[in-house]
Coordinates of C-alpha atoms in Angstrom, one line a residue:
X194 CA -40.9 -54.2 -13.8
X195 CA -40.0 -54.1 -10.5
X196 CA -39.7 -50.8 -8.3
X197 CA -37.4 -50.5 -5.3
X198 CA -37.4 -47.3 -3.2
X199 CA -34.4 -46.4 -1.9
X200 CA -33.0 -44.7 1.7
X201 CA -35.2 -41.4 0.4
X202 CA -38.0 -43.1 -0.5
X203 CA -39.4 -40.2 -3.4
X204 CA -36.3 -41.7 -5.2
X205 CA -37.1 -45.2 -6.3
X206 CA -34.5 -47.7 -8.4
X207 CA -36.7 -49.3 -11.4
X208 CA -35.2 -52.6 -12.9
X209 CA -37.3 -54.0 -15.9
X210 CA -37.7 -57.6 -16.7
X211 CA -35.4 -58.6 -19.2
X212 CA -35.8 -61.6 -21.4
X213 CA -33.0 -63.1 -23.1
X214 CA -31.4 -66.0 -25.1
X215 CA -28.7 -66.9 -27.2
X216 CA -29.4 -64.1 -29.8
X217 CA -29.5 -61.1 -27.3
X218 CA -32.3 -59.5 -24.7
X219 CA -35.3 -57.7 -24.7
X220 CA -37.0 -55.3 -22.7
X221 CA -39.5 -52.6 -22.1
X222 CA -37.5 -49.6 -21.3
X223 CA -40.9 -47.6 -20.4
X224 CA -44.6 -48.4 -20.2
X225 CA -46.5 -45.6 -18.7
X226 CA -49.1 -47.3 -17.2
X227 CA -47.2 -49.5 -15.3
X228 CA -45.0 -47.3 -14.2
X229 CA -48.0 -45.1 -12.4
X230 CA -49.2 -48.2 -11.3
X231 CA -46.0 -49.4 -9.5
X232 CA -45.5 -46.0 -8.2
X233 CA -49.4 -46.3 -6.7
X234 CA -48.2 -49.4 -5.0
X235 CA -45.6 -47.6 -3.4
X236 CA -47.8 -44.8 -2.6
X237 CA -46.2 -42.2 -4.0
X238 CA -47.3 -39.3 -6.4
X239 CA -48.0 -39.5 -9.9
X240 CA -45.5 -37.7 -11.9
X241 CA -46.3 -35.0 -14.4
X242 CA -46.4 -36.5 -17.7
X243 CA -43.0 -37.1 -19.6
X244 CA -42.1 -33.9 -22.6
X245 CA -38.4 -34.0 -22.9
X246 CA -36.4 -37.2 -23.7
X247 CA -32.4 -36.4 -23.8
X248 CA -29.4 -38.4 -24.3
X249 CA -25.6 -37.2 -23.2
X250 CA -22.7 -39.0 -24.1
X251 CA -19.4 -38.3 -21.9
X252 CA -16.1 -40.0 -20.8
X253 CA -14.7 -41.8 -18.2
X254 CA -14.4 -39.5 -15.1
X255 CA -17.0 -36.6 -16.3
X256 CA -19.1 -35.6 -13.2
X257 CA -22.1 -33.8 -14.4
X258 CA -24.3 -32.2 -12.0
X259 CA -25.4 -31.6 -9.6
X260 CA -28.5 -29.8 -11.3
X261 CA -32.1 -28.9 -10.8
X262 CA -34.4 -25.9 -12.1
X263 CA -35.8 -23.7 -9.3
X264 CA -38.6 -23.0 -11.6
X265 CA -40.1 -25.5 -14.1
X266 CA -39.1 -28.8 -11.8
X267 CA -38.1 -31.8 -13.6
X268 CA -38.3 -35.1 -12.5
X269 CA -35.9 -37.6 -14.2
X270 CA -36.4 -41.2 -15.2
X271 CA -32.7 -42.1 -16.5
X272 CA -30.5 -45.2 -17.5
X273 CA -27.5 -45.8 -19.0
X274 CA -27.6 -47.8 -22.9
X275 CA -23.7 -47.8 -23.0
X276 CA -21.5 -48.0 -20.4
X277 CA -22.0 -47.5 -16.3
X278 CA -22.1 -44.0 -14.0
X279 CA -22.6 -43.2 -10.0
X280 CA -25.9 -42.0 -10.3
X281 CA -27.0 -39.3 -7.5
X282 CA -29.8 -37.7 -6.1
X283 CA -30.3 -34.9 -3.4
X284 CA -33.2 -34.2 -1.7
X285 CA -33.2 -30.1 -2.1
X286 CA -37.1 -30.1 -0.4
X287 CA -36.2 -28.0 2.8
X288 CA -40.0 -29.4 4.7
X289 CA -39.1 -32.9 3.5
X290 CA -37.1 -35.2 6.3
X291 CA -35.0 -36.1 4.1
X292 CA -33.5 -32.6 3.2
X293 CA -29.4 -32.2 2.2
X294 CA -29.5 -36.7 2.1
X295 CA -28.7 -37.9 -0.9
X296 CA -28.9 -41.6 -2.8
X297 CA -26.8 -42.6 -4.8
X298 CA -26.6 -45.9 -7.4
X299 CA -24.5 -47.7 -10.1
X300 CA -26.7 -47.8 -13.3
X301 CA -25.3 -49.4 -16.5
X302 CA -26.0 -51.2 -19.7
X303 CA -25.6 -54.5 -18.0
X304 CA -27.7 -53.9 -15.2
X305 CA -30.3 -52.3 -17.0
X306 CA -31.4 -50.4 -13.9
X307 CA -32.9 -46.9 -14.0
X308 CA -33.6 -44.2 -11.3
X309 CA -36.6 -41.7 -10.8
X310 CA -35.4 -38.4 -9.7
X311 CA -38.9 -37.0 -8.8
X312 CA -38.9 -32.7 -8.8
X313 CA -37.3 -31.1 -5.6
X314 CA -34.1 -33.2 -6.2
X315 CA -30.4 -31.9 -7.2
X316 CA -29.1 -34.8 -9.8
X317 CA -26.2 -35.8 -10.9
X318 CA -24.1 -38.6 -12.2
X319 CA -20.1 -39.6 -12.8
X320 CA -19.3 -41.7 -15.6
X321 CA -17.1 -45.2 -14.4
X322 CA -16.7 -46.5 -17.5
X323 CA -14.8 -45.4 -20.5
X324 CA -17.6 -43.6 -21.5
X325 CA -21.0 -43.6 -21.3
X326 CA -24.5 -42.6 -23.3
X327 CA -27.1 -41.4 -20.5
X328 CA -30.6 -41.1 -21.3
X329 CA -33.4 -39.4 -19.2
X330 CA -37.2 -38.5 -19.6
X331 CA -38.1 -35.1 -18.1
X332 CA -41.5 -33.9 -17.0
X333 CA -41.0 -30.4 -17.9
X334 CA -38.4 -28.4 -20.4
X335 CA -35.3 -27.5 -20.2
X336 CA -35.2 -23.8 -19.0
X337 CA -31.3 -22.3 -18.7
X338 CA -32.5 -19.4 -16.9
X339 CA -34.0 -21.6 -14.0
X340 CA -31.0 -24.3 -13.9
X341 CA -29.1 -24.4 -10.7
X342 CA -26.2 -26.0 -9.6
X343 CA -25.1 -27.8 -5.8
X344 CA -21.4 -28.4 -5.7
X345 CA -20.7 -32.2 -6.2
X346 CA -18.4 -32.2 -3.1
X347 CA -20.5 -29.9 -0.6
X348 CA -19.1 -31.3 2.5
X349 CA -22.8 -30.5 4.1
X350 CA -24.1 -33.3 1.8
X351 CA -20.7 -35.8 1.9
X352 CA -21.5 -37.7 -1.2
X353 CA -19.1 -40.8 -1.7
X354 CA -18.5 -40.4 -4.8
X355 CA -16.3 -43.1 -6.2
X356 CA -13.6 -40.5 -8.1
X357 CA -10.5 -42.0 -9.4
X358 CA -9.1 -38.3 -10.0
X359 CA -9.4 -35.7 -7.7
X360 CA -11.2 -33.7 -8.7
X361 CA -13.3 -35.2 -11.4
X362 CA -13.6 -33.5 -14.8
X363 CA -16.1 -30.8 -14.7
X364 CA -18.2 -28.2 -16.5
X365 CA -17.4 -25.0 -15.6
X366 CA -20.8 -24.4 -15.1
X367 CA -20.5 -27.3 -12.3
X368 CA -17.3 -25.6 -10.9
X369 CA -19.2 -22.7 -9.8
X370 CA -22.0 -24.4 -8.1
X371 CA -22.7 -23.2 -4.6
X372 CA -23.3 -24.5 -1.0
X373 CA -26.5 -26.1 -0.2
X374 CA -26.6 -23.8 2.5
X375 CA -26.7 -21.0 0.0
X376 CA -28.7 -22.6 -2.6
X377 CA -31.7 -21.5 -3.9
X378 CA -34.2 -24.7 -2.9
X379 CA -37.8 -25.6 -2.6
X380 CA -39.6 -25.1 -0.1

């Protein structure tokens, strides 16, 4: 397993080692302990255990996101099993340096790369493929009441996301999001 932080550092890119042959590949999608202990390395904090493991499935051109609970906090540990998506995260932390920058990363079944979205991030992703199955660990549950929503195209943010239709097919709970400037975010 190797970990790779990325422009925010709190948001690091995980690509497991991945053994194959003639008759397929193998790897270790999670091992707890060495994921603490590759997060130690980088010196960042331990993440709240893992309670909530959920898998979406949606079609080429479904943006989803970008979402967060205000209360509750999850941090994320996804990858894609079929498939590839734009995967995005926002740094919603208003003390942190990094605040309104966001990171973004192509994550698919052939690279086998995964990204963790620690708490205090807006997520979201865009499916590239035909379709995709997402999967993602969460430290805490899902709470409606506490789910929040940044528009995908704030212009505050400028994400580059790489649509092919403009705009992308969305929720429309993700049509409604709001500003970053009028979001609820942590402090």
């Amino acid at each position: 397993m190797k970990l790779i932080q990325t422009a925010i550092p709190d948001v690091v890119i995980i690509e497991p080692a991945v053994f194959g042959d003639d008759r397929g590949w193998f790897m270790e999608s999670f091992n707890e302990k060495r994921f603490h202990e590759e997060l130690q390395k980088l010196g960042l904090p331990m993440p709240a255990p893992f309670v909530q493991d959920n898998h979406s499935r949606s079609s080429k051109g479904i943006l989803r996101g970008l979402h967060y609970q205000i209360q509750q906090p999850q941090g994320k540990l996804v990858r894609v099993v079929y498939g590839s998506v734009f995967d995005v995260a926002v740094d919603i932390r208003k003390s942190s340096p990094t605040f309104g920058q966001w990171v973004g990363v192509e994550i698919s079944e052939n690279n086998h790369r995964q990204l963790w979205v620690p708490p205090g991030f807006a997520h979201g992703f865009l499916v590239t493929s035909e379709s995709a199955d997402f999967l993602y660990k969460a430290t805490d549950y899902y709470a409606p009441q506490y789910e929040r929503c940044v528009r995908w195209n704030d212009p505050s943010i400028g994400i580059q996301w790489p649509v092919q239709t403009d705009p992308p097919q969305l929720a429309a709970k993700d049509q409604q999001g709001c500003l970053l400037e009028n979001a609820e975010v942590f402090s």
